[in-house]
Amino acid sequence: GLGIAVKVEDGDSRSVVPALLAVLQRLRERGLAGNVPDGAMDALVDLMDQQILNTRSVVTGVLRAAGALEFI
C-alpha cells in the first residue's frame, strides 16, 4: 500500500485538503496512485484551490498547494 503524510508548517489545517489533493494528482501523473478512480479526482478538483474571504465575504486570495513531491 501507499501511505501519505502531510506536515503543515504553520499548523493551519485548512491547507491540508489542497495539499493532499495535489499529492494525489502528482501520484496519478506518475502512475503511482493505485486504485484512485478517474472520476474521483475530477469530482475533487474544485477543492484544490480554496478562496480566502474577508469578513465581508470578498475574495482576498486563494489557498493552493505549492512545492515539490519528495519520496523519503
Coordinates of C-alpha atoms in Angstrom, one line a residue:
G1 CA 0.0 0.0 0.0
L2 CA 0.8 3.6 0.0
G3 CA 0.9 6.0 2.9
I4 CA 0.8 9.8 2.7
A5 CA 1.8 12.2 5.5
V6 CA 1.3 15.9 5.3
K7 CA 3.1 18.4 7.6
V8 CA 1.7 21.9 7.6
E9 CA 4.5 24.2 8.7
D10 CA 2.3 26.8 10.3
G11 CA -0.2 24.2 11.8
D12 CA -3.2 25.6 10.0
S13 CA -5.4 22.7 9.0
R14 CA -7.2 24.5 6.1
S15 CA -4.2 23.8 3.8
V16 CA -4.3 20.0 4.3
V17 CA -7.1 19.4 1.7
P18 CA -5.4 21.2 -1.2
A19 CA -2.0 19.7 -0.2
L20 CA -3.4 16.1 -0.2
L21 CA -5.2 16.6 -3.5
A22 CA -2.1 18.0 -5.1
V23 CA -0.1 14.9 -3.9
L24 CA -2.7 12.5 -5.2
Q25 CA -2.8 14.4 -8.5
R26 CA 1.0 14.1 -8.9
L27 CA 1.0 10.5 -7.9
R28 CA -1.6 9.8 -10.6
E29 CA 0.5 11.6 -13.1
R30 CA 3.4 9.2 -12.3
G31 CA 1.1 6.1 -12.3
L32 CA 1.6 5.6 -8.5
A33 CA -1.9 6.4 -7.2
G34 CA -3.1 2.8 -7.1
N35 CA -6.9 2.4 -7.4
V36 CA -8.0 6.0 -7.4
P37 CA -10.8 6.1 -10.0
D38 CA -10.6 8.6 -12.9
G39 CA -13.8 10.4 -11.8
A40 CA -12.7 10.8 -8.2
M41 CA -10.1 13.5 -9.0
D42 CA -12.5 15.2 -11.3
A43 CA -15.0 15.4 -8.5
L44 CA -12.5 16.9 -6.1
V45 CA -10.7 19.4 -8.4
D46 CA -12.8 22.3 -7.1
L47 CA -11.3 21.8 -3.6
M48 CA -7.7 22.2 -4.9
D49 CA -7.9 26.0 -4.9
Q50 CA -9.7 27.4 -1.9
Q51 CA -10.8 31.0 -1.9
I52 CA -9.8 33.2 1.1
L53 CA -12.6 35.5 2.1
N54 CA -12.6 38.6 4.3
T55 CA -15.3 39.4 6.9
R56 CA -17.4 40.9 4.1
S57 CA -17.2 37.6 2.1
V58 CA -15.0 39.3 -0.6
V59 CA -12.3 37.1 -2.1
T60 CA -8.9 38.3 -0.9
G61 CA -6.8 35.4 -2.1
V62 CA -6.5 31.8 -3.0
L63 CA -5.1 28.9 -1.0
R64 CA -3.3 26.4 -3.2
A65 CA -0.6 23.8 -2.9
A66 CA 2.9 24.6 -4.0
G67 CA 6.2 22.8 -3.8
A68 CA 7.7 19.6 -4.9
L69 CA 6.7 16.0 -4.2
E70 CA 9.5 14.1 -2.3
F71 CA 9.8 10.4 -1.7
I72 CA 11.5 9.5 1.6

